[in-house]
CSV table of C-alpha atoms in Angstrom, one decimal:
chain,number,residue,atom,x,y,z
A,1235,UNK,CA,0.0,0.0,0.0
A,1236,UNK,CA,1.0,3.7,-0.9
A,1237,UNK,CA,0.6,6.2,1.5
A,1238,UNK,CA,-0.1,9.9,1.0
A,1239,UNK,CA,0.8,13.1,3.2
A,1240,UNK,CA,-1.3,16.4,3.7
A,1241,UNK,CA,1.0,18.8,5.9
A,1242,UNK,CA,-0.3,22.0,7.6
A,1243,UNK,CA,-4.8,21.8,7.1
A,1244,UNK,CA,-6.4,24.2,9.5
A,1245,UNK,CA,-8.3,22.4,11.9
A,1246,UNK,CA,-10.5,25.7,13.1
A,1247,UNK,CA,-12.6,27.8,10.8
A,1248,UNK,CA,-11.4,30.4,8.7
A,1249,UNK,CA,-13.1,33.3,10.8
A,1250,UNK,CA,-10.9,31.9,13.7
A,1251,UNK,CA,-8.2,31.4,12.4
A,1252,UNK,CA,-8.2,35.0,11.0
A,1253,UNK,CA,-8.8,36.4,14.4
A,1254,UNK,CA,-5.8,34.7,16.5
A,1255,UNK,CA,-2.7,34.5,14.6
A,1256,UNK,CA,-1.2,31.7,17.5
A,1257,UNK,CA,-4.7,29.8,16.4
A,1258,UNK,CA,-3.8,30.3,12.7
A,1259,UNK,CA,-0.1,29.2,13.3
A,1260,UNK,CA,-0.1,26.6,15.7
A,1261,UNK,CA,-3.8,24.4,15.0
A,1262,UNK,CA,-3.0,22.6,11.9
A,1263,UNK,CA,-2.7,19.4,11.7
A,1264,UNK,CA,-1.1,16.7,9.4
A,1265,UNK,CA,-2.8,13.4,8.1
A,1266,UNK,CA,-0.9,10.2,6.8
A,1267,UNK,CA,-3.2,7.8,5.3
A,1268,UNK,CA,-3.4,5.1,2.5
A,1269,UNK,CA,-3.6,6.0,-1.3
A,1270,UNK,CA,-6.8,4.2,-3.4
A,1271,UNK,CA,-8.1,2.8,0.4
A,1272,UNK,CA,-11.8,3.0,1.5
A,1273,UNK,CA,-12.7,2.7,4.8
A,1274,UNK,CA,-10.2,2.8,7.0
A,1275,UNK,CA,-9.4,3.3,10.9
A,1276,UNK,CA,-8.2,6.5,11.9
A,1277,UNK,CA,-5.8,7.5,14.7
A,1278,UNK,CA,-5.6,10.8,15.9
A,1279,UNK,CA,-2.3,11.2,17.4
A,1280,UNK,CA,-1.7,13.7,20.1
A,1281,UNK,CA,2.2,14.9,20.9
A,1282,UNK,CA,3.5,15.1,24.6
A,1283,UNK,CA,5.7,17.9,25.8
A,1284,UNK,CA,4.3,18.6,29.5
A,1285,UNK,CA,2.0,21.0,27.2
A,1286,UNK,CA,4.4,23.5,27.5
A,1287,UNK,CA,6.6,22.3,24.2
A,1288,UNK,CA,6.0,19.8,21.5
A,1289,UNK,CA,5.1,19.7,17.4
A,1290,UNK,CA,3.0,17.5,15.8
A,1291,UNK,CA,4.2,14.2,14.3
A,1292,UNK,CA,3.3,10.8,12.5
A,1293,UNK,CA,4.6,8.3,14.8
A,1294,UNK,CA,7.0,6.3,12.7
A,1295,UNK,CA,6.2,2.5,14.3
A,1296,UNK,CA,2.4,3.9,13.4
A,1297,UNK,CA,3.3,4.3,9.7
A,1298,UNK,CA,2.1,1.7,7.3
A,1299,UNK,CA,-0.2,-0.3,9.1
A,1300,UNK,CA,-3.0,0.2,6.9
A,1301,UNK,CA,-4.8,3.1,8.7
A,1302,UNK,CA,-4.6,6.9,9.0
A,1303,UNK,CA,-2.1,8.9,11.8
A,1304,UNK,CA,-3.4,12.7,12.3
A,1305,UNK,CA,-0.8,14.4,13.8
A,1306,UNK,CA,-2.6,17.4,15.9
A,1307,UNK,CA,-0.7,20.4,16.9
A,1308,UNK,CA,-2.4,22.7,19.9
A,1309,UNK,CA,-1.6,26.1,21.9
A,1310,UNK,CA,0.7,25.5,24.5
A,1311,UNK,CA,1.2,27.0,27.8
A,1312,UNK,CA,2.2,29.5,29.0
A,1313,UNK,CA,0.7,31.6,25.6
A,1314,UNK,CA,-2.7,29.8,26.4
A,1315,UNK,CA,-4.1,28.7,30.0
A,1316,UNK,CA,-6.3,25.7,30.4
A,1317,UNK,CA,-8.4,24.8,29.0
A,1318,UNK,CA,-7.8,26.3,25.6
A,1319,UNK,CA,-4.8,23.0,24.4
A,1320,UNK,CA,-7.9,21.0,25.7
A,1321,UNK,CA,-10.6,22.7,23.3
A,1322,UNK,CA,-7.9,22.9,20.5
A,1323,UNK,CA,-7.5,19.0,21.0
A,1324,UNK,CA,-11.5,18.6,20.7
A,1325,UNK,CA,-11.9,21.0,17.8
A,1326,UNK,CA,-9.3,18.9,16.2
A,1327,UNK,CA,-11.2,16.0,16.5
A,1328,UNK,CA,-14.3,17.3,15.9
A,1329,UNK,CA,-12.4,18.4,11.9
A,1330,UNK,CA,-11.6,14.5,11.9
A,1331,UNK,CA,-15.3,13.4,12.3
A,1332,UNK,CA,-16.3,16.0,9.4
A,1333,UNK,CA,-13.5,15.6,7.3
A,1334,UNK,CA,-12.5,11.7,7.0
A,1335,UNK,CA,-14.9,10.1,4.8
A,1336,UNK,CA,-13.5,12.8,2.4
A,1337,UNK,CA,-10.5,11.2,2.4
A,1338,UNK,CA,-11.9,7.5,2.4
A,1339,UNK,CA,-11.8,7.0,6.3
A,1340,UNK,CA,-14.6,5.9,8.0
A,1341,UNK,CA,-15.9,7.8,10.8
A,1342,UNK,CA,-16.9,4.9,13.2
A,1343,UNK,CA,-13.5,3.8,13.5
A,1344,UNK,CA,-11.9,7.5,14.6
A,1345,UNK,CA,-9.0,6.2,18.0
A,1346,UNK,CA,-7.6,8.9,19.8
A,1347,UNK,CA,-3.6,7.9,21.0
A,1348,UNK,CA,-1.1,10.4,22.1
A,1349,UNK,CA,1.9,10.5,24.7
A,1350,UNK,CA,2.5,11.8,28.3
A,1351,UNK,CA,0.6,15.3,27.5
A,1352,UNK,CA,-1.0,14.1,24.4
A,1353,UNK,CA,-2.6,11.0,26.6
A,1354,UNK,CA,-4.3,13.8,29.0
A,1355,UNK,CA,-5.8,15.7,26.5
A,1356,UNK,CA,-7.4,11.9,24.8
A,1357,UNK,CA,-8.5,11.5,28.4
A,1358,UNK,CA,-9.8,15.4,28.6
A,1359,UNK,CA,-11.2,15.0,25.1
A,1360,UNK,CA,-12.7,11.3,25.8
A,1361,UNK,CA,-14.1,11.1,29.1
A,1362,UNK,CA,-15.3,14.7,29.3
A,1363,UNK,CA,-18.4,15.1,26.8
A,1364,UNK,CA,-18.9,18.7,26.8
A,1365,UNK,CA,-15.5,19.3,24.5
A,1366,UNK,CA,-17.0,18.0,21.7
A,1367,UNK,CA,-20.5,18.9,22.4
A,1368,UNK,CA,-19.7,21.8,21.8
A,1369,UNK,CA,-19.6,20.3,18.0
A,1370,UNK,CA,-22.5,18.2,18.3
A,1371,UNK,CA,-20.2,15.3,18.6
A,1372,UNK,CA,-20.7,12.5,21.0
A,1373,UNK,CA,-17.6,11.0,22.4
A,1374,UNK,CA,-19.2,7.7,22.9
A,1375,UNK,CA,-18.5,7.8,19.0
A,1376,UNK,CA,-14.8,7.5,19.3
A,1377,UNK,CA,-13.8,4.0,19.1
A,1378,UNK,CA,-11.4,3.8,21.5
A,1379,UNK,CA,-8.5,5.8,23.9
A,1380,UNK,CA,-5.1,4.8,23.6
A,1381,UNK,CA,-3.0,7.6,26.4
A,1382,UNK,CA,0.8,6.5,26.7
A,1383,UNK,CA,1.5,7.5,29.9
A,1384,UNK,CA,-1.1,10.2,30.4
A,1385,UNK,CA,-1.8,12.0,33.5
A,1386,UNK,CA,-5.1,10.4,34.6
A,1387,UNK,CA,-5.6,13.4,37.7
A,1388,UNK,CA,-5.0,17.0,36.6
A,1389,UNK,CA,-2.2,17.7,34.6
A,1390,UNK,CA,0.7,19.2,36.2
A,1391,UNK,CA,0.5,22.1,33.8
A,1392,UNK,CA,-2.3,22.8,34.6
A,1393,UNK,CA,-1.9,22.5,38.2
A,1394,UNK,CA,1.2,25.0,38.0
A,1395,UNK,CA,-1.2,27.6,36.2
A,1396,UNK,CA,-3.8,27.5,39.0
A,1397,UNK,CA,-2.0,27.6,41.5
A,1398,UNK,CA,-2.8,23.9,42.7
A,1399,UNK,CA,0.3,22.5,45.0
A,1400,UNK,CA,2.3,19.7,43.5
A,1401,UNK,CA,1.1,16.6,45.8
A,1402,UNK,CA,-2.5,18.1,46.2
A,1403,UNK,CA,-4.9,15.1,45.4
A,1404,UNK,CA,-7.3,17.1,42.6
A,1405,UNK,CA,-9.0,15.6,39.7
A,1406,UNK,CA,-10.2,17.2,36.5
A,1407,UNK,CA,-14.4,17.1,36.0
């Protein structure tokens, strides 16, 4: 199988992209998927970096498996405060869901994977429906959450820009 790769699609609107230029620049997205292929799974991969650093990617030991990779860059802290990389990760997905069967995916089989920071925000993005309500998307659509080593209480970024201490025990809604 042959695999083509888009670089750089806008994942938010063109009004709002034209009315934050850190939007315009930093939520794009890249998509990896199979040439002349119908119906395939899609992964929607999320990068680590403590959400404070981090670019998008196409996991290489992902590659050529027969599905689709979306590598999904989002604002980062401190230029954004949570939960802004959380509602860039949702509107993301939310672009997946309306945009894969153009590309021959199939939209029951969306996955959401990332790493370390990228595992929170499948976690945020998952388990907590109102980010992509906000799209009229309902998460108990997405096929399955695969977080590498995600925070599973609030992230420590986050916890720094509120002013939570460290060892606190405090869990996201």
């Amino acid at each position: 199988t042959e695999y083509l790769t888009k670089t750089n699609i806008q994942y938010y609107d063109q009004a709002t992209n034209k009315s934050d230029s850190y939007i315009a620049e930093r939520c794009v997205l890249d998509i990896y998927l199979p040439k002349d292929t119908k119906n395939f799974a899609t992964i929607v991969w999320f990068h680590g970096g403590g959400i404070t650093q981090g670019n998008k990617e196409i996991p290489e030991y992902l590659k050529n498996k027969g599905y689709c990779i979306i590598g999904v860059n989002y604002r980062l802290s401190p230029n954004v405060k949570a939960p802004a990389y959380i509602e860039d990760s949702a509107a993301a997905v939310a672009w997946v869901y309306n945009n894969i069967e153009k590309y021959g995916g199939d939209p029951s089989l969306v996955f959401l994977s990332g790493h370390s920071a990228g595992g929170y925000l499948v976690n945020m993005v998952g388990l907590d429906q109102k980010y992509l309500a906000k799209y009229d998307i309902d998460s108990n659509r997405i096929a399955g959450l695969i977080p590498f080593s995600g925070q599973c209480i609030t992230h420590f970024t986050v916890r720094k820009e509120r002013g939570i201490p460290e060892k606190q025990p405090f869990v996201d809604e």
